[in-house]
């Protein structure tokens, strides 16, 4: 997947790019099945909502073969390398469950706010690139983005330790209102296999999910190798310390895994 000049210009102007069909139904079905099995496990890397429903599974690329392949997939790595012009390492890897009925809110925030304050990341030269594992609909808590908000740099934020089970540096209502007046809100929706990438300073959030439709999305946070984190405070399975450049797998590796290894399991 090579970005065109037009796509790169769109990314810099709007702060995000959405590709509705990147992974095949076979590839994404294998990932979705693995995600469900991961959420059934009890491990320290799996965080739950206050209700007990799964919220986030960290670092699955380190202990699960399918997500290991996704974490080195050229369809995700190459476009981000193209934007930053250098090799990347995995800063963070999360599968967010947004469970049916119980998936809780993600308050309005910028991810770089956390990477800077909690991890000591020098510049916003890390990118979230996400893969839809379920159909993302207007009704099941899609990710909402405020276009062009990344142009405001890193905004003042408060550390919210109360609202959900996940501590987050969140923005106040006046700031969000001002940014939305300028940029509006978009919520990309679509089939499993869609990919969304967005700037580390793009303001985003999502509402709770009270529908019977789960909304699993995997987020790779790819950091430029030269921008490695200097003063981490979070566990190394949340903010990784392996700064070695990612070497992508062949483009067909995940499809091959889904058709052979997984089918045989
Ligand atoms: C995030 O902002 O890190 C996750 C939001 C979501 O999955 O809805
Ligand atoms: Mn975020």
Coordinates of C-alpha atoms and ligand atoms in Angstrom, one line a residue:
X1 CA 0.0 0.0 0.0
X2 CA 1.8 3.1 -1.2
X3 CA 0.2 6.5 -0.4
X4 CA -0.4 8.9 -3.3
X5 CA 0.6 12.6 -3.1
X6 CA -3.0 13.4 -2.7
X7 CA -3.5 11.0 0.2
X8 CA -0.4 12.4 1.9
X9 CA -1.7 16.0 1.5
X10 CA -5.1 14.9 2.9
X11 CA -3.3 13.4 5.9
X12 CA -1.4 16.5 6.7
X13 CA -4.4 18.8 6.2
X14 CA -7.1 16.7 7.9
X15 CA -5.0 14.6 10.3
X16 CA -6.3 11.2 9.2
X17 CA -6.8 8.7 6.3
X18 CA -9.4 6.0 6.0
X19 CA -9.1 2.9 3.7
X20 CA -12.3 0.9 3.7
X21 CA -10.9 -2.4 2.4
X22 CA -7.4 -3.3 3.3
X23 CA -7.6 -6.8 4.8
X24 CA -9.5 -9.7 3.2
X25 CA -12.5 -11.4 4.9
X26 CA -10.2 -14.5 5.5
X27 CA -7.5 -12.4 7.2
X28 CA -9.8 -10.4 9.3
X29 CA -12.0 -13.4 10.4
X30 CA -8.9 -15.1 11.7
X31 CA -7.9 -12.0 13.7
X32 CA -11.4 -11.5 15.1
X33 CA -11.6 -15.1 16.3
X34 CA -8.1 -14.8 17.9
X35 CA -9.3 -11.5 19.6
X36 CA -12.3 -13.2 21.1
X37 CA -10.1 -16.0 22.5
X38 CA -7.7 -13.5 23.9
X39 CA -10.4 -11.6 25.7
X40 CA -11.5 -14.9 27.4
X41 CA -8.0 -15.2 29.0
X42 CA -7.1 -13.8 32.4
X43 CA -3.8 -12.0 31.9
X44 CA -2.3 -8.8 33.3
X45 CA -2.3 -7.3 29.8
X46 CA -6.1 -7.5 29.5
X47 CA -8.0 -4.7 31.1
X48 CA -11.7 -4.8 31.8
X49 CA -14.5 -2.2 32.0
X50 CA -15.9 -1.4 35.5
X51 CA -18.6 -3.9 34.5
X52 CA -16.1 -6.7 34.0
X53 CA -16.5 -6.8 30.2
X54 CA -13.2 -6.7 28.3
X55 CA -11.9 -3.2 27.3
X56 CA -8.4 -3.4 26.0
X57 CA -5.9 -6.2 25.4
X58 CA -2.3 -4.9 25.3
X59 CA 0.7 -6.3 23.5
X60 CA -1.1 -9.3 21.8
X61 CA 1.5 -9.0 19.0
X62 CA 4.1 -10.4 21.5
X63 CA 2.2 -13.6 22.5
X64 CA -0.2 -14.3 19.6
X65 CA 0.9 -15.4 16.2
X66 CA -1.8 -13.8 14.1
X67 CA -1.4 -10.4 15.8
X68 CA 2.4 -10.9 15.6
X69 CA 1.9 -11.0 11.8
X70 CA -0.5 -8.0 11.9
X71 CA 2.1 -6.0 13.9
X72 CA 4.6 -6.5 11.0
X73 CA 2.2 -6.3 8.2
X74 CA 3.5 -4.2 5.2
X75 CA 0.0 -2.8 4.5
X76 CA 0.3 -1.0 7.9
X77 CA 4.0 -0.5 8.2
X78 CA 4.8 0.9 4.7
X79 CA 2.4 3.9 4.6
X80 CA 3.5 5.0 8.1
X81 CA 7.2 4.7 7.1
X82 CA 6.3 6.7 4.0
X83 CA 4.8 9.6 6.1
X84 CA 7.7 9.7 8.7
X85 CA 10.5 8.9 6.2
X86 CA 12.2 6.4 8.6
X87 CA 12.0 3.0 10.1
X88 CA 9.4 2.3 12.9
X89 CA 9.1 0.4 16.1
X90 CA 6.0 -0.6 18.0
X91 CA 5.3 1.8 20.8
X92 CA 1.9 0.3 21.8
X93 CA -0.4 -2.4 20.5
X94 CA -4.0 -2.6 21.7
X95 CA -7.1 -4.5 20.8
X96 CA -10.1 -2.5 22.0
X97 CA -13.2 -4.6 22.5
X98 CA -16.0 -2.0 22.8
X99 CA -18.1 -4.9 23.9
X100 CA -21.7 -5.4 23.0
X101 CA -24.0 -3.7 25.7
X102 CA -21.0 -2.9 28.0
X103 CA -18.4 -1.1 25.9
X104 CA -17.6 2.1 27.8
X105 CA -16.8 5.6 26.5
X106 CA -13.3 6.9 25.5
X107 CA -13.3 10.6 26.5
X108 CA -12.1 13.2 24.1
X109 CA -8.3 13.2 24.0
X110 CA -5.1 13.3 22.0
X111 CA -2.9 10.3 22.2
X112 CA 0.4 12.2 22.0
X113 CA -0.7 13.9 25.2
X114 CA -0.2 10.6 26.9
X115 CA 2.9 9.5 25.0
X116 CA 4.5 12.9 26.0
X117 CA 3.4 13.1 29.6
X118 CA 3.6 9.4 30.6
X119 CA 6.2 8.0 28.3
X120 CA 8.6 10.9 27.5
X121 CA 8.2 10.7 23.7
X122 CA 10.0 13.7 22.2
X123 CA 7.8 14.6 19.2
X124 CA 4.4 13.6 17.8
X125 CA 6.1 11.4 15.3
X126 CA 4.1 8.3 16.2
X127 CA 0.9 7.2 14.4
X128 CA -2.1 5.2 15.3
X129 CA -3.1 2.9 12.5
X130 CA -6.1 0.8 13.3
X131 CA -7.8 -2.2 11.8
X132 CA -11.6 -2.8 12.1
X133 CA -12.2 -6.4 13.3
X134 CA -16.0 -6.0 13.3
X135 CA -18.4 -3.9 11.3
X136 CA -18.1 -0.4 12.7
X137 CA -21.5 1.4 12.6
X138 CA -22.8 4.8 13.6
X139 CA -24.6 3.0 16.4
X140 CA -21.9 0.8 18.1
X141 CA -19.4 3.4 19.3
X142 CA -17.4 4.3 16.3
X143 CA -14.2 6.3 16.8
X144 CA -15.0 10.0 16.3
X145 CA -12.3 12.3 15.0
X146 CA -12.2 16.1 14.9
X147 CA -10.6 16.9 11.5
X148 CA -7.7 19.4 11.5
X149 CA -7.5 19.4 15.4
X150 CA -3.9 18.0 15.1
X151 CA -2.8 21.5 13.9
X152 CA -3.3 22.9 17.4
X153 CA -0.3 21.0 18.8
X154 CA -0.5 19.4 22.2
X155 CA -3.4 20.9 24.2
X156 CA -3.8 21.3 27.9
X157 CA -5.4 18.2 29.4
X158 CA -6.5 16.8 32.8
X159 CA -5.7 13.3 34.0
X160 CA -9.0 11.5 34.4
X161 CA -8.6 8.5 36.7
X162 CA -12.3 8.2 37.5
X163 CA -14.6 8.0 34.4
X164 CA -13.5 4.6 33.1
X165 CA -11.1 1.8 34.1
X166 CA -8.4 3.4 31.8
X167 CA -6.5 6.5 33.0
X168 CA -6.6 9.2 30.2
X169 CA -5.4 12.7 29.7
X170 CA -8.7 14.3 28.6
X171 CA -9.7 17.7 27.1
X172 CA -12.3 20.0 28.6
X173 CA -15.7 20.8 27.0
X174 CA -14.7 24.4 26.0
X175 CA -11.7 23.1 24.0
X176 CA -13.6 20.4 22.3
X177 CA -16.4 22.8 21.4
X178 CA -13.9 25.3 19.9
X179 CA -12.2 22.5 17.8
X180 CA -15.5 21.1 16.6
X181 CA -16.7 24.6 15.5
X182 CA -13.7 24.6 13.2
X183 CA -13.4 21.0 12.0
X184 CA -16.7 19.2 12.8
X185 CA -16.7 15.5 13.7
X186 CA -16.3 12.5 11.5
X187 CA -16.8 8.9 12.4
X188 CA -15.5 6.5 9.7
X189 CA -17.6 3.4 9.5
X190 CA -17.4 0.2 7.5
X191 CA -16.7 -3.5 7.1
X192 CA -14.2 -5.6 9.0
X193 CA -10.8 -5.1 7.3
X194 CA -11.0 -1.3 7.0
X195 CA -8.0 0.7 8.2
X196 CA -7.9 4.1 9.8
X197 CA -4.7 6.1 10.4
X198 CA -4.6 9.3 12.4
X199 CA -2.1 11.8 13.7
X200 CA -0.9 11.6 17.3
X201 CA -2.4 15.1 18.1
X202 CA -5.7 14.5 16.4
X203 CA -8.5 14.8 19.0
X204 CA -10.7 11.7 19.2
X205 CA -13.0 9.7 21.4
X206 CA -15.9 7.3 21.3
X207 CA -19.3 6.8 23.0
X208 CA -20.4 3.7 24.8
X209 CA -21.8 0.7 23.0
X210 CA -25.3 -0.3 24.2
X211 CA -26.1 -2.3 21.1
X212 CA -25.7 -6.1 20.7
X213 CA -23.0 -5.5 18.1
X214 CA -19.4 -5.6 19.4
X215 CA -16.9 -3.1 17.8
X216 CA -13.4 -4.6 18.1
X217 CA -10.6 -2.4 16.6
X218 CA -6.9 -3.1 16.8
X219 CA -4.6 -0.1 17.2
X220 CA -0.9 -0.2 16.3
X221 CA 1.0 2.8 17.6
X222 CA 4.0 3.0 15.3
X223 CA 6.8 5.3 16.4
X224 CA 9.7 6.6 14.3
X225 CA 12.8 4.9 15.7
X226 CA 14.7 8.2 16.3
X227 CA 11.7 9.3 18.4
X228 CA 12.1 6.5 21.0
X229 CA 10.6 7.2 24.4
X230 CA 13.0 8.8 26.9
X231 CA 11.3 8.6 30.3
X232 CA 8.7 5.9 30.4
X233 CA 6.5 5.5 33.5
X234 CA 4.1 2.8 32.3
X235 CA 4.7 -0.9 32.2
X236 CA 6.8 -2.2 29.2
X237 CA 3.8 -4.1 27.8
X238 CA 1.9 -0.8 27.6
X239 CA 4.8 1.5 26.3
X240 CA 7.3 -0.8 24.7
X241 CA 11.1 -0.5 25.2
X242 CA 12.1 -2.6 22.2
X243 CA 13.2 0.1 19.7
X244 CA 14.4 -2.2 17.0
X245 CA 13.1 -1.4 13.6
X246 CA 10.1 -3.5 12.4
X247 CA 11.0 -5.8 9.5
X248 CA 7.7 -6.3 7.6
X249 CA 6.5 -9.9 6.8
X250 CA 5.5 -10.8 3.2
X251 CA 2.2 -9.3 2.1
X252 CA 0.6 -12.8 2.0
X253 CA 1.8 -14.0 5.4
X254 CA -1.5 -13.3 7.3
X255 CA -3.7 -14.8 4.5
X256 CA -1.4 -17.9 4.5
X257 CA -1.6 -18.2 8.3
X258 CA -5.4 -17.9 8.2
X259 CA -5.7 -20.6 5.4
X260 CA -3.2 -23.1 6.9
X261 CA -2.2 -22.7 10.5
X262 CA -5.6 -21.5 11.8
X263 CA -7.7 -23.8 9.7
X264 CA -5.7 -26.7 11.0
X265 CA -6.1 -25.6 14.7
Ligands
LIG1 C1 -8.3 5.2 21.9 O1 -8.6 6.4 21.8 O2 -7.2 4.8 22.3 C2 -9.4 4.2 21.7 C3 -10.7 4.7 21.4 C4 -11.7 3.6 20.9 O3 -11.2 2.5 20.7 O4 -12.8 3.9 20.7
LIG2 MN1 -6.7 7.4 21.7

